[in-house]
Short mmCIF file of C-alpha atoms in Angstrom, two decimals:
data_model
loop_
_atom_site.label_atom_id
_atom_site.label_comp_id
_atom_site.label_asym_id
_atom_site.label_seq_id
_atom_site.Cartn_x
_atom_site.Cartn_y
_atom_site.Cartn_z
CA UNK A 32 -5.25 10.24 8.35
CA UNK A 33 -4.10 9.44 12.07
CA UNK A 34 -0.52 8.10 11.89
CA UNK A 35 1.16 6.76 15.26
CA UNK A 36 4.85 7.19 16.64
CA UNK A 37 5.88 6.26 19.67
CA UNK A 38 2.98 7.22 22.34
CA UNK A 39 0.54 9.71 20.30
CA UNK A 40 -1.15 10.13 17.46
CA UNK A 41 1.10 12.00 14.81
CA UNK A 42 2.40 12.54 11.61
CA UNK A 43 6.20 12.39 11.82
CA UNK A 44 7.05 15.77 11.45
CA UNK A 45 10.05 15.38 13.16
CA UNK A 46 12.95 17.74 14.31
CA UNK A 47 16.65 17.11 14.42
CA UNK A 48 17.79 19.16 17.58
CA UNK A 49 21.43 17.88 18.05
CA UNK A 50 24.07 14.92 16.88
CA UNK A 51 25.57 12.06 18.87
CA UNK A 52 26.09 13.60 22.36
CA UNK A 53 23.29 16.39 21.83
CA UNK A 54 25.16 19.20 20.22
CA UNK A 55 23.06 21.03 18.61
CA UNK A 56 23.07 21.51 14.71
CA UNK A 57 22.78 24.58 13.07
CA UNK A 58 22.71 23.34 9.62
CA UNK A 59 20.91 20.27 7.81
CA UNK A 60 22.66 17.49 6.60
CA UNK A 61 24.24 17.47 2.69
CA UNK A 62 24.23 14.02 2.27
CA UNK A 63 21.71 11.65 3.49
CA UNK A 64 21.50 7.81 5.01
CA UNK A 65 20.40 4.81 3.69
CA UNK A 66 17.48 4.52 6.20
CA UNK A 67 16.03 6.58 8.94
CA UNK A 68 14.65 5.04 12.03
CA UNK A 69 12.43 7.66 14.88
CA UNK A 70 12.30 6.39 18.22
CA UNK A 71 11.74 6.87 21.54
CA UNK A 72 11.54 5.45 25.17
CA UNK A 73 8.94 7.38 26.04
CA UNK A 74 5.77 5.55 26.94
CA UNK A 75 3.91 8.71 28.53
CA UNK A 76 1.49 11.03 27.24
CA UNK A 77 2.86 14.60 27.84
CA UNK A 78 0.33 17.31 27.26
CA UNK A 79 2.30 20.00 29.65
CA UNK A 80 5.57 21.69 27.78
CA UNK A 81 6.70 22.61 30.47
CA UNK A 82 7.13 19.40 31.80
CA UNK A 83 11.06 18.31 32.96
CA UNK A 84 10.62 15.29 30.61
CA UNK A 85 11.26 16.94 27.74
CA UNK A 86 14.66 17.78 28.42
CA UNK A 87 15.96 14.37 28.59
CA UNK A 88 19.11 13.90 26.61
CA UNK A 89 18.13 10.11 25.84
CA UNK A 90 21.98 9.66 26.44
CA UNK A 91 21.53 6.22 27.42
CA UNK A 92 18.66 5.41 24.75
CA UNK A 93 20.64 6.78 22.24
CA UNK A 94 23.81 4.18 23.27
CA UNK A 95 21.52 1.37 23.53
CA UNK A 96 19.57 1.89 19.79
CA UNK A 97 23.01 2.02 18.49
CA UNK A 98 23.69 -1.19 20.38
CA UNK A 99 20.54 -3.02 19.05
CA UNK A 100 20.87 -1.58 15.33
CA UNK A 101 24.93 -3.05 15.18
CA UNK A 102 23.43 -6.26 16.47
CA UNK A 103 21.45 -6.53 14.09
CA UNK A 104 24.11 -6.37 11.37
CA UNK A 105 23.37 -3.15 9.98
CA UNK A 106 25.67 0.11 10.56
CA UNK A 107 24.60 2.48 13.03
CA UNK A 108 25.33 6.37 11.67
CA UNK A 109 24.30 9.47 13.60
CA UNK A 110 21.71 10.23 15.99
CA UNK A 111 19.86 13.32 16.48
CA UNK A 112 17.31 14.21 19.42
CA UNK A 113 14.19 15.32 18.38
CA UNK A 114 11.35 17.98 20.01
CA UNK A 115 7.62 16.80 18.68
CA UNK A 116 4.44 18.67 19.29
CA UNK A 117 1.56 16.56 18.42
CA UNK A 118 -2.41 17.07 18.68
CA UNK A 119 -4.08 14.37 20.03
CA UNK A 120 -7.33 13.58 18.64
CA UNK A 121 -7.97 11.31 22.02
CA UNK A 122 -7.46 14.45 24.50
CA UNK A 123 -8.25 17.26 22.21
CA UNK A 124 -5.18 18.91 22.85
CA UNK A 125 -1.37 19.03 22.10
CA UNK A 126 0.72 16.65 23.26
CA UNK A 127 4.75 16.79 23.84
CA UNK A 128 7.15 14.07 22.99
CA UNK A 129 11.39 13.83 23.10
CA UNK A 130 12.59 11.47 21.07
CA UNK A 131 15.68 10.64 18.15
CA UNK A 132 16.47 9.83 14.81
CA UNK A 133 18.61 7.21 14.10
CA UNK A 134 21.21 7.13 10.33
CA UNK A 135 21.06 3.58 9.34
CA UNK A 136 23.06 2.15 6.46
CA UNK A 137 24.10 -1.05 4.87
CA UNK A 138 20.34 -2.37 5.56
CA UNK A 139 17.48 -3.93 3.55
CA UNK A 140 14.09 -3.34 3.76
CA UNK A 141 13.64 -6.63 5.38
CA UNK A 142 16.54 -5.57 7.75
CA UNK A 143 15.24 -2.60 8.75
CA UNK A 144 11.65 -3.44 9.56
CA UNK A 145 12.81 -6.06 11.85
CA UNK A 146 15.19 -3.52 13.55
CA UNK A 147 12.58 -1.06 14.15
CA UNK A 148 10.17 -4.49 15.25
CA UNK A 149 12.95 -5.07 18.17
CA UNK A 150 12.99 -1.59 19.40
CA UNK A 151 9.16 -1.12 19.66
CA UNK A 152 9.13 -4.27 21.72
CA UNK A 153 12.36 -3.31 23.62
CA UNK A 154 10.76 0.06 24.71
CA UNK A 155 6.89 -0.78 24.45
CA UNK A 156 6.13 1.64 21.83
CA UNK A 157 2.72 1.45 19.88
CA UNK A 158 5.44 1.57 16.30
CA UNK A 159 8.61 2.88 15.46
CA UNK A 160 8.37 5.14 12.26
CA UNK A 161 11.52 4.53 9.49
CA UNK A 162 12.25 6.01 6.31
CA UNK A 163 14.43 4.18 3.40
CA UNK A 164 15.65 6.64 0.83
CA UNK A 165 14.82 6.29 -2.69
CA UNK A 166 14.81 7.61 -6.18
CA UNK A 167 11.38 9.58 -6.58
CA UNK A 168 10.38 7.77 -9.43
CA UNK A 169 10.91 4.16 -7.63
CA UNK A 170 7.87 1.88 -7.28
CA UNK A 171 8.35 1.71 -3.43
CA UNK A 172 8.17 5.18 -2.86
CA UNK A 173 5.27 6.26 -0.51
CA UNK A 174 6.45 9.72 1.49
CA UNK A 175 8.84 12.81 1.67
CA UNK A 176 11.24 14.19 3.74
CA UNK A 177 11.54 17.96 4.42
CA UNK A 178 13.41 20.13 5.98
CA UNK A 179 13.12 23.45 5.86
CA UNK A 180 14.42 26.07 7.98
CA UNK A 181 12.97 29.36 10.19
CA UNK A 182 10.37 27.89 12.46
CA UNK A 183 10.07 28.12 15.67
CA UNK A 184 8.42 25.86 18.65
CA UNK A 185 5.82 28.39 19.63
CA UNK A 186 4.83 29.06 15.99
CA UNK A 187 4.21 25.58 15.50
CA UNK A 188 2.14 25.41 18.19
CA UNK A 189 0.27 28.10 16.99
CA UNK A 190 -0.23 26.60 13.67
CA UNK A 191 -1.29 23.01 14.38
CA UNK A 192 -4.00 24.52 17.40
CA UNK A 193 -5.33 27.17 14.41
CA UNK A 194 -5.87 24.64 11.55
CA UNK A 195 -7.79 21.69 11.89
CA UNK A 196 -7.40 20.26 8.76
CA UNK A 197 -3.37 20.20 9.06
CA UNK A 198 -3.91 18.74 12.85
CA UNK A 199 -6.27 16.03 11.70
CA UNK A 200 -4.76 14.78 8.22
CA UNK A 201 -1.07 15.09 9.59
CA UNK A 202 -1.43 15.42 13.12
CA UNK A 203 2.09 17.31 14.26
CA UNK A 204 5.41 18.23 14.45
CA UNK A 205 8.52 19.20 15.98
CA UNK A 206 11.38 22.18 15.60
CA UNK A 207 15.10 21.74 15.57
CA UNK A 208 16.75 24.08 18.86
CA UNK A 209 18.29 26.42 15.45
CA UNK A 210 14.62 26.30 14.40
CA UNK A 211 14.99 23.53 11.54
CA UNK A 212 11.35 21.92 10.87
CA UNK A 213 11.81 18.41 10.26
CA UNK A 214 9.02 16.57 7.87
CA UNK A 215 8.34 12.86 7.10
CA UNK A 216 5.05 12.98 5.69
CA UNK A 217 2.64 10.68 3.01
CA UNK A 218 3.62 11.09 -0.75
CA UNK A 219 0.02 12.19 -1.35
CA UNK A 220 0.04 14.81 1.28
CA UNK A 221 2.84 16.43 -0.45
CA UNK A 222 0.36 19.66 -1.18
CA UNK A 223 -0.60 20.14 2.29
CA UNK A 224 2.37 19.87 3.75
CA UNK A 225 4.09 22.55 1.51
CA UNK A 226 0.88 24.73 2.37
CA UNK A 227 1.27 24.24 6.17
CA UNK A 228 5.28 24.79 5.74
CA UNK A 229 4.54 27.83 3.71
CA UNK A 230 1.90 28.89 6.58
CA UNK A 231 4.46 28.49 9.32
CA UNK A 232 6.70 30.88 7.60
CA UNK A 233 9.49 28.90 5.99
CA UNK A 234 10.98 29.49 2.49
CA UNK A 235 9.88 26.36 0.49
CA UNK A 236 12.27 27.43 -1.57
CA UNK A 237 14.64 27.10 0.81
CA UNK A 238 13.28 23.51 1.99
CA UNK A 239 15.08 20.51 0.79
CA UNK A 240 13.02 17.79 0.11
CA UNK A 241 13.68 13.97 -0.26
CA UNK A 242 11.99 10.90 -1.10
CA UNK A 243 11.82 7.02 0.12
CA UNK A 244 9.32 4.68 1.81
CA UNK A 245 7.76 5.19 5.27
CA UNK A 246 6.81 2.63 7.24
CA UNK A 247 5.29 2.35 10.98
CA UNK A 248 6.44 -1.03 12.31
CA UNK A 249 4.92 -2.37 15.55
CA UNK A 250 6.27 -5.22 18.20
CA UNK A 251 6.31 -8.52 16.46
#
């Protein structure tokens, strides 16, 4: 299934490099948000890693989705900067994309699409991806979180290029700077993720892993 964030094709397999000012985190977190929103200004395809792009801070981004999500009545929490490394279907080739994650709390569903509606519009992104915490067993529940920890960007890379049917079902994914893999993936793709986590190297027993409802939310 093609899923899109920001500028390319992807699953959101998303990596939490660094906290507030960009510090990077060696650890996950112990206790988690309400809500989740993944953003970025990007509006560039990026298919060179190389490329100076990708070592944006998104200092001012970062202030400015804060900004936006306090506006909007809702309470902004951390922010972490994220690495992604995508294949695109379009090109035949991996892509590159910098972008954040955004705590959000004291938000409805309602709430939080329409945040996520105002940024995409804001920064002319195809859809912002967020993710709403909830009990496993709830009727709104629809994807996973993981995190899970040993990977590295070059593995990754690796990985996605060498295995088609990870690459086309989920599309990417992105590594932490302390090498924390990042997951937001379908419910039903639960099985293939583990597989492709397991394939990468990581302890799945080491992989904490949380569930909500996803939801891709394009400009109103």
């Amino acid at each position: 299934m093609k899923r899109r964030f920001g500028t390319v094709v992807t699953v959101c397999v998303l990596a939490a490099g660094a906290a507030g000012t960009g510090t990077a985190q060696a650890a996950p977190r112990t206790a988690a948000p309400q809500a989740e929103i993944f953003a970025t200004s990007n509006t560039a395809v990026i298919t060179d890693p190389a490329d100076p792009r990708l070592k944006t801070r998104l200092g001012r981004f970062d202030r400015e989705v804060r900004g936006t999500i306090r506006a909007q009545g809702a309470r902004a929490g951390a922010s972490r900067l994220l690495d992604g490394v995508f294949w695109s279907s379009d090109l035949k080739q991996t892509t590159y994309e910098r972008s954040r994650e955004f705590d959000v709390d004291r938000v409805s569903a309602t709430g939080l699409h329409h945040i996520a509606g105002v940024l995409a519009k804001q920064y002319r992104q195809e859809s912002v991806l967020t993710f709403r915490y909830l009990p496993r067993t709830a009727a709104g529940t629809n994807a996973v979180d993981i995190e899970a920890p040993g990977i590295d960007s070059w593995r990754l890379h690796d990985a996605l290029v060498a295995d088609p049917a990870v690459r086309d079902e989920l599309g990417g994914g992105s590594v932490t700077l302390g090498g924390r893999l990042i997951l937001v993936a379908p419910l039903k793709d639960l099985a293939l993720a583990r597989t492709f986590v397991t394939k990468l190297g990581a302890d799945w027993k080491k992989a904490r892993v949380r569930y909500g409802a996803e939801e891709f939310v394009s400009a109103p």
